[in-house]
Coordinates of C-alpha atoms in Angstrom, one line a residue:
M1 CA -16.4 -12.9 2.3
R2 CA -16.5 -13.3 6.0
R3 CA -13.1 -12.9 7.7
K4 CA -12.1 -13.5 11.4
I5 CA -10.2 -10.2 11.5
Y6 CA -13.4 -8.3 11.2
Q7 CA -14.2 -9.0 14.8
Q8 CA -10.8 -7.6 15.9
M9 CA -11.6 -4.5 13.8
L10 CA -14.9 -4.1 15.7
E11 CA -13.1 -4.4 19.0
W12 CA -10.6 -1.7 17.9
K13 CA -13.5 0.6 17.0
K14 CA -15.3 0.0 20.3
K15 CA -12.2 0.2 22.6
D16 CA -10.2 3.0 21.0
S17 CA -13.1 5.3 20.0
G18 CA -10.9 7.3 17.7
S19 CA -7.8 7.5 19.9
S20 CA -5.7 5.5 17.4
A21 CA -5.7 4.6 13.7
L22 CA -5.9 0.9 12.7
L23 CA -3.2 -0.4 10.4
L24 CA -3.9 -3.6 8.5
N25 CA -0.7 -5.1 7.2
G26 CA 0.1 -8.3 5.5
A27 CA 1.1 -9.9 2.3
R28 CA -0.3 -8.8 -1.0
R29 CA -3.7 -10.2 -2.1
V30 CA -4.8 -11.4 1.3
G31 CA -7.9 -9.2 1.2
K32 CA -6.9 -6.1 3.2
S33 CA -8.5 -3.5 0.9
Y34 CA -11.7 -5.6 0.6
I35 CA -12.2 -6.1 4.3
A36 CA -11.4 -2.4 5.0
E37 CA -14.1 -1.2 2.6
E38 CA -16.6 -3.8 3.9
F39 CA -15.9 -2.6 7.5
A40 CA -16.5 1.0 6.4
K41 CA -19.7 0.2 4.6
K42 CA -21.3 -1.7 7.5
E43 CA -20.0 0.2 10.6
Y44 CA -20.0 3.8 9.6
Q45 CA -22.4 6.3 8.1
S46 CA -20.0 7.3 5.4
Y47 CA -16.4 6.6 4.4
L48 CA -13.6 7.9 2.1
L49 CA -11.3 5.5 0.3
I50 CA -8.1 7.1 -0.7
D51 CA -6.1 4.7 -2.9
F52 CA -2.5 5.8 -2.9
T53 CA -1.6 3.4 -5.7
Y54 CA -3.6 5.6 -8.0
L55 CA -3.5 8.9 -6.2
P56 CA -5.0 11.7 -8.3
H57 CA -2.9 14.9 -8.7
E58 CA -5.7 16.9 -7.1
V59 CA -5.8 14.8 -3.9
R60 CA -2.0 14.8 -3.7
T61 CA -2.1 18.6 -3.8
I62 CA -4.6 18.7 -1.0
F63 CA -2.3 16.6 1.2
E64 CA 0.7 18.7 0.3
N65 CA -0.8 22.2 0.6
D66 CA -3.8 22.1 3.0
I67 CA -2.9 19.8 5.8
H68 CA -2.1 22.8 8.1
D69 CA -5.8 23.9 7.9
L70 CA -7.7 20.7 8.7
D71 CA -11.1 22.4 8.1
L72 CA -10.1 23.2 4.6
F73 CA -8.4 19.8 4.2
F74 CA -11.5 17.8 5.1
N75 CA -13.8 20.1 3.1
K76 CA -11.7 19.7 0.0
L77 CA -11.5 15.9 0.4
S78 CA -15.3 15.8 1.0
A79 CA -15.9 17.8 -2.2
Y80 CA -13.5 15.8 -4.4
Y81 CA -14.9 12.4 -3.4
R82 CA -18.5 13.8 -3.2
T83 CA -19.0 12.3 0.2
A84 CA -20.4 13.9 3.3
L85 CA -18.2 13.5 6.4
H86 CA -19.9 12.9 9.8
K87 CA -18.2 13.6 13.0
R88 CA -17.3 10.4 14.8
N89 CA -19.2 8.4 12.2
T90 CA -17.0 8.5 9.1
L91 CA -14.0 6.2 8.4
I92 CA -11.2 7.5 6.2
I93 CA -9.2 4.7 4.6
F94 CA -5.6 5.2 3.5
D95 CA -5.3 2.2 1.1
E96 CA -1.8 1.1 0.2
V97 CA -0.4 3.8 2.5
Q98 CA 3.2 2.5 1.9
R99 CA 3.1 4.3 -1.4
Y100 CA 2.7 7.7 0.2
P101 CA 4.6 7.6 3.5
A102 CA 3.8 11.3 4.2
A103 CA 0.2 10.3 4.7
R104 CA 1.1 7.8 7.3
E105 CA 3.1 10.5 9.2
L106 CA 0.0 12.7 9.3
I107 CA -1.9 10.1 11.3
K108 CA -0.6 11.6 14.5
Y109 CA -2.3 14.9 13.8
L110 CA -5.4 13.5 12.3
V111 CA -6.1 11.2 15.3
A112 CA -5.4 14.1 17.6
D113 CA -8.0 16.2 15.7
G114 CA -10.6 13.5 16.7
R115 CA -13.3 14.1 14.1
Y116 CA -13.1 10.8 12.2
D117 CA -11.7 7.3 12.4
Y118 CA -8.7 6.2 10.2
L119 CA -7.8 2.8 8.8
E120 CA -4.6 2.2 6.9
T121 CA -3.7 -0.8 4.7
G122 CA -0.3 -1.7 3.5
S123 CA 1.9 -4.5 2.2
L124 CA 4.3 -5.9 4.7
I125 CA 7.6 -5.6 2.9
S126 CA 6.9 -2.1 1.5
L127 CA 5.7 -0.8 4.9
R128 CA 9.1 -1.7 6.4
M129 CA 10.9 -0.1 3.5
N130 CA 9.1 3.2 3.0
I131 CA 9.7 4.8 6.4
E132 CA 12.7 7.0 5.6
N133 CA 12.4 10.6 6.6
I134 CA 9.1 10.1 8.4
V135 CA 8.2 9.7 12.0
I136 CA 6.2 6.5 12.5
P137 CA 3.1 7.5 14.5
S138 CA 2.6 5.9 17.9
E139 CA -1.1 6.3 17.4
E140 CA -1.4 3.1 15.3
E141 CA -3.0 -0.1 16.3
H142 CA -1.5 -2.9 14.2
L143 CA -3.4 -6.0 12.9
E144 CA -1.7 -8.5 10.6
M145 CA -3.9 -10.2 8.1
F146 CA -3.3 -13.6 6.6
P147 CA -4.8 -15.7 3.9
M148 CA -8.1 -17.5 4.7
D149 CA -7.9 -20.4 7.0
F150 CA -9.9 -23.6 6.7
E151 CA -12.8 -22.3 8.8
E152 CA -13.0 -19.1 6.7
F153 CA -12.9 -21.3 3.6
L154 CA -15.9 -23.2 4.8
W155 CA -17.7 -20.0 5.6
A156 CA -17.2 -18.9 2.0
M157 CA -18.6 -22.3 0.9
G158 CA -21.7 -21.7 3.0
D159 CA -20.8 -24.0 5.9
E160 CA -20.8 -22.5 9.4
T161 CA -21.5 -25.7 11.4
T162 CA -18.6 -28.1 10.7
I163 CA -15.9 -26.3 12.7
P164 CA -18.0 -25.9 15.8
F165 CA -18.9 -29.6 15.6
L166 CA -15.3 -30.5 15.2
K167 CA -14.4 -28.4 18.3
E168 CA -17.1 -30.1 20.3
C169 CA -15.9 -33.6 19.3
F170 CA -12.3 -32.7 20.1
E171 CA -13.2 -31.2 23.6
K172 CA -15.3 -34.3 24.5
C173 CA -12.9 -36.8 22.9
R174 CA -15.7 -38.1 20.8
P175 CA -15.1 -39.6 17.3
L176 CA -16.6 -38.0 14.3
G177 CA -17.9 -41.1 12.7
Q178 CA -16.8 -42.5 9.3
A179 CA -19.2 -40.6 7.1
M180 CA -18.5 -37.2 8.8
H181 CA -14.8 -37.8 8.8
K182 CA -14.9 -38.6 5.0
R183 CA -16.8 -35.4 4.3
V184 CA -14.5 -33.2 6.4
M185 CA -11.4 -34.6 4.8
N186 CA -12.9 -34.0 1.3
D187 CA -13.5 -30.4 2.2
F188 CA -10.0 -30.1 3.6
R189 CA -8.5 -31.5 0.4
Q190 CA -10.5 -28.9 -1.6
Y191 CA -9.1 -26.2 0.7
M192 CA -5.5 -27.5 0.2
L193 CA -6.0 -27.3 -3.6
V194 CA -7.7 -24.0 -3.7
G195 CA -5.6 -22.2 -1.1
G196 CA -6.5 -19.3 1.2
M197 CA -6.1 -16.4 -1.2
P198 CA -9.5 -14.7 -1.5
Q199 CA -9.3 -14.3 -5.3
S200 CA -8.6 -18.0 -5.7
V201 CA -11.5 -18.9 -3.3
E202 CA -13.8 -16.6 -5.2
A203 CA -12.9 -18.2 -8.5
Y204 CA -13.6 -21.6 -7.1
L205 CA -17.0 -20.6 -5.8
K206 CA -18.0 -19.3 -9.3
T207 CA -16.6 -22.1 -11.5
K208 CA -15.6 -25.0 -9.2
S209 CA -12.5 -25.2 -11.4
F210 CA -9.1 -26.0 -9.8
E211 CA -7.5 -24.9 -13.1
D212 CA -9.0 -21.4 -12.7
C213 CA -7.6 -21.3 -9.1
D214 CA -4.2 -22.3 -10.2
R215 CA -4.1 -19.6 -12.8
I216 CA -4.9 -17.0 -10.2
K217 CA -2.4 -18.4 -7.7
K218 CA 0.4 -18.3 -10.4
R219 CA -0.3 -14.6 -11.0
I220 CA 0.0 -13.9 -7.3
L221 CA 3.2 -15.9 -7.1
T222 CA 4.6 -13.9 -9.9
L223 CA 3.9 -10.7 -8.0
Y224 CA 5.7 -12.2 -4.9
R225 CA 8.7 -13.2 -7.0
E226 CA 9.0 -9.7 -8.5
D227 CA 8.9 -8.3 -5.0
I228 CA 11.5 -10.7 -3.6
T229 CA 14.0 -10.4 -6.4
K230 CA 14.5 -6.7 -5.6
F231 CA 16.0 -7.6 -2.3
V232 CA 19.6 -8.7 -1.6
P233 CA 20.7 -10.0 1.9
I234 CA 23.9 -8.3 3.0
T235 CA 25.3 -11.7 3.9
L236 CA 25.7 -12.5 0.2
F237 CA 28.4 -9.9 0.0
N238 CA 30.4 -11.8 2.6
R239 CA 30.0 -15.0 0.5
G240 CA 31.9 -13.7 -2.5
Q241 CA 28.8 -13.0 -4.5
A242 CA 29.3 -9.2 -4.9
S243 CA 30.3 -9.6 -8.6
R244 CA 27.1 -11.6 -9.3
I245 CA 25.0 -9.0 -7.5
F246 CA 26.5 -6.2 -9.5
D247 CA 25.9 -8.1 -12.7
R248 CA 22.2 -8.1 -12.0
L249 CA 22.2 -4.3 -12.4
H250 CA 22.5 -4.8 -16.1
S251 CA 18.9 -6.0 -16.2
E252 CA 17.5 -4.5 -12.9
P253 CA 17.7 -0.7 -12.3
E254 CA 17.8 -1.0 -8.5
L255 CA 18.5 -3.6 -5.7
I256 CA 17.6 -3.2 -2.1
V257 CA 20.1 -4.5 0.5
L258 CA 18.7 -6.1 3.6
K259 CA 20.4 -6.1 6.9
N260 CA 18.7 -8.1 9.7
N261 CA 15.7 -8.3 7.4
Q262 CA 15.4 -4.6 7.2
P263 CA 16.2 -2.3 4.2
S264 CA 19.6 -0.6 4.8
A265 CA 20.8 0.5 1.4
V266 CA 19.9 0.8 -2.3
I267 CA 22.2 -0.1 -5.1
L268 CA 21.4 1.7 -8.4
A269 CA 22.6 1.0 -11.9
P270 CA 24.5 3.9 -13.4
E271 CA 21.8 4.6 -15.9
E272 CA 19.2 4.7 -13.2
Y273 CA 21.3 7.0 -11.0
T274 CA 21.8 9.4 -14.0
R275 CA 18.0 9.4 -14.7
L276 CA 17.2 10.1 -11.0
A277 CA 19.9 12.8 -10.8
K278 CA 18.4 14.5 -13.9
I279 CA 14.9 14.4 -12.3
E280 CA 16.3 16.0 -9.1
E281 CA 18.1 18.7 -11.1
N282 CA 15.0 19.6 -13.0
Y283 CA 13.0 19.6 -9.9
L284 CA 15.4 22.0 -8.2
L285 CA 15.3 24.2 -11.2
L286 CA 11.5 24.2 -11.0
L287 CA 11.6 25.3 -7.4
E288 CA 14.1 28.0 -8.2
T289 CA 12.0 29.2 -11.1
T290 CA 8.9 29.3 -8.9
K291 CA 10.7 31.2 -6.2
R292 CA 12.0 33.8 -8.7
L293 CA 8.6 34.3 -10.2
A294 CA 7.2 34.9 -6.8
V295 CA 9.9 37.5 -6.0
N296 CA 9.3 39.1 -9.5
E297 CA 5.7 39.5 -8.6
H298 CA 4.6 38.5 -12.1
K299 CA 6.3 41.4 -13.8
A300 CA 6.9 41.1 -17.5
A301 CA 9.8 38.8 -18.3
I302 CA 12.2 38.7 -21.3
P303 CA 11.8 35.7 -23.6
E304 CA 15.0 33.7 -24.1
V305 CA 14.9 34.4 -27.9
E306 CA 14.9 38.2 -27.3
L307 CA 17.7 37.9 -24.8
M308 CA 19.9 36.0 -27.3
E309 CA 19.1 38.5 -30.0
H310 CA 20.0 41.4 -27.7
F311 CA 23.4 40.0 -27.0
G312 CA 24.0 38.6 -30.5
I313 CA 24.1 34.9 -29.4
A314 CA 23.1 32.3 -32.0
D315 CA 22.1 28.6 -31.4
S316 CA 25.4 27.5 -33.0
D317 CA 27.3 29.5 -30.3
L318 CA 25.5 27.6 -27.6
K319 CA 26.3 24.2 -29.1
E320 CA 30.0 24.9 -28.9
V321 CA 29.7 25.5 -25.1
E322 CA 30.0 22.4 -23.0
D323 CA 28.1 23.5 -20.0
L324 CA 25.8 26.6 -20.1
E325 CA 22.9 27.8 -17.9
I326 CA 20.8 30.8 -18.8
E327 CA 19.2 32.4 -15.7

């Protein structure tokens, strides 16, 4: 579907010529991923779409281990996605970049390298949240995307003449005429019922069913409600609602406290804290194990069973000990 933001994206490509990355932000389901891929297909010789919502382990490993050698980094990405990269004619898309903030921090170095163009997409609330422990790159050009307006809706319906005619009549203070006014109002009522969410508009184009549109909009509203319920304005604590907020932790593992509309703290349920602490402990043990194996230079190790037999330790002995670590 044709979107007005496309022209702004073209202007960014022409004016910046690789000196910045373009960040498309906005609410969920307004069409950011769609327009990003359409832009890549039409304006570049090739493109890579890296979706951080479903980031494969192999790609994550490339980001974690090979970013210090950009030649190797790009060669591995090119091989994994089976896509040739062309200097100054390839767009690399970081889709849902808020899910992997480290990739956003890399933009500074990727833009400085200058080989390719970069486009990021992200949901508005999550982008503001997931910035801890990263340096926000100054090499980002921000564009905010919104749902489809009335003119974009008419474009989707195959009508590219009505809005220019309305503008002309407005500028010349000329009435539309009764028949034209009736048709435009009918189109506008359709737009009000369908809404500006691209998925809803697409469904209406296929079926002309308002019921199908409503079903899609309800799903989108459910997503929004799930996002919103995670947040707690700090002012609620000053209104004597702390007890009610803590009661929510019986059914919700975490709550995000907002101060001046920005995330400032996270409240965890005890069970969630214990779970995360255990994950951290296991991860630290894994790092220590990896370090010791490297120092050991892969020499033969003694299995735990043999070690216990050597010292005459039985499983029943271990169960009687409250806290034991075998290193």
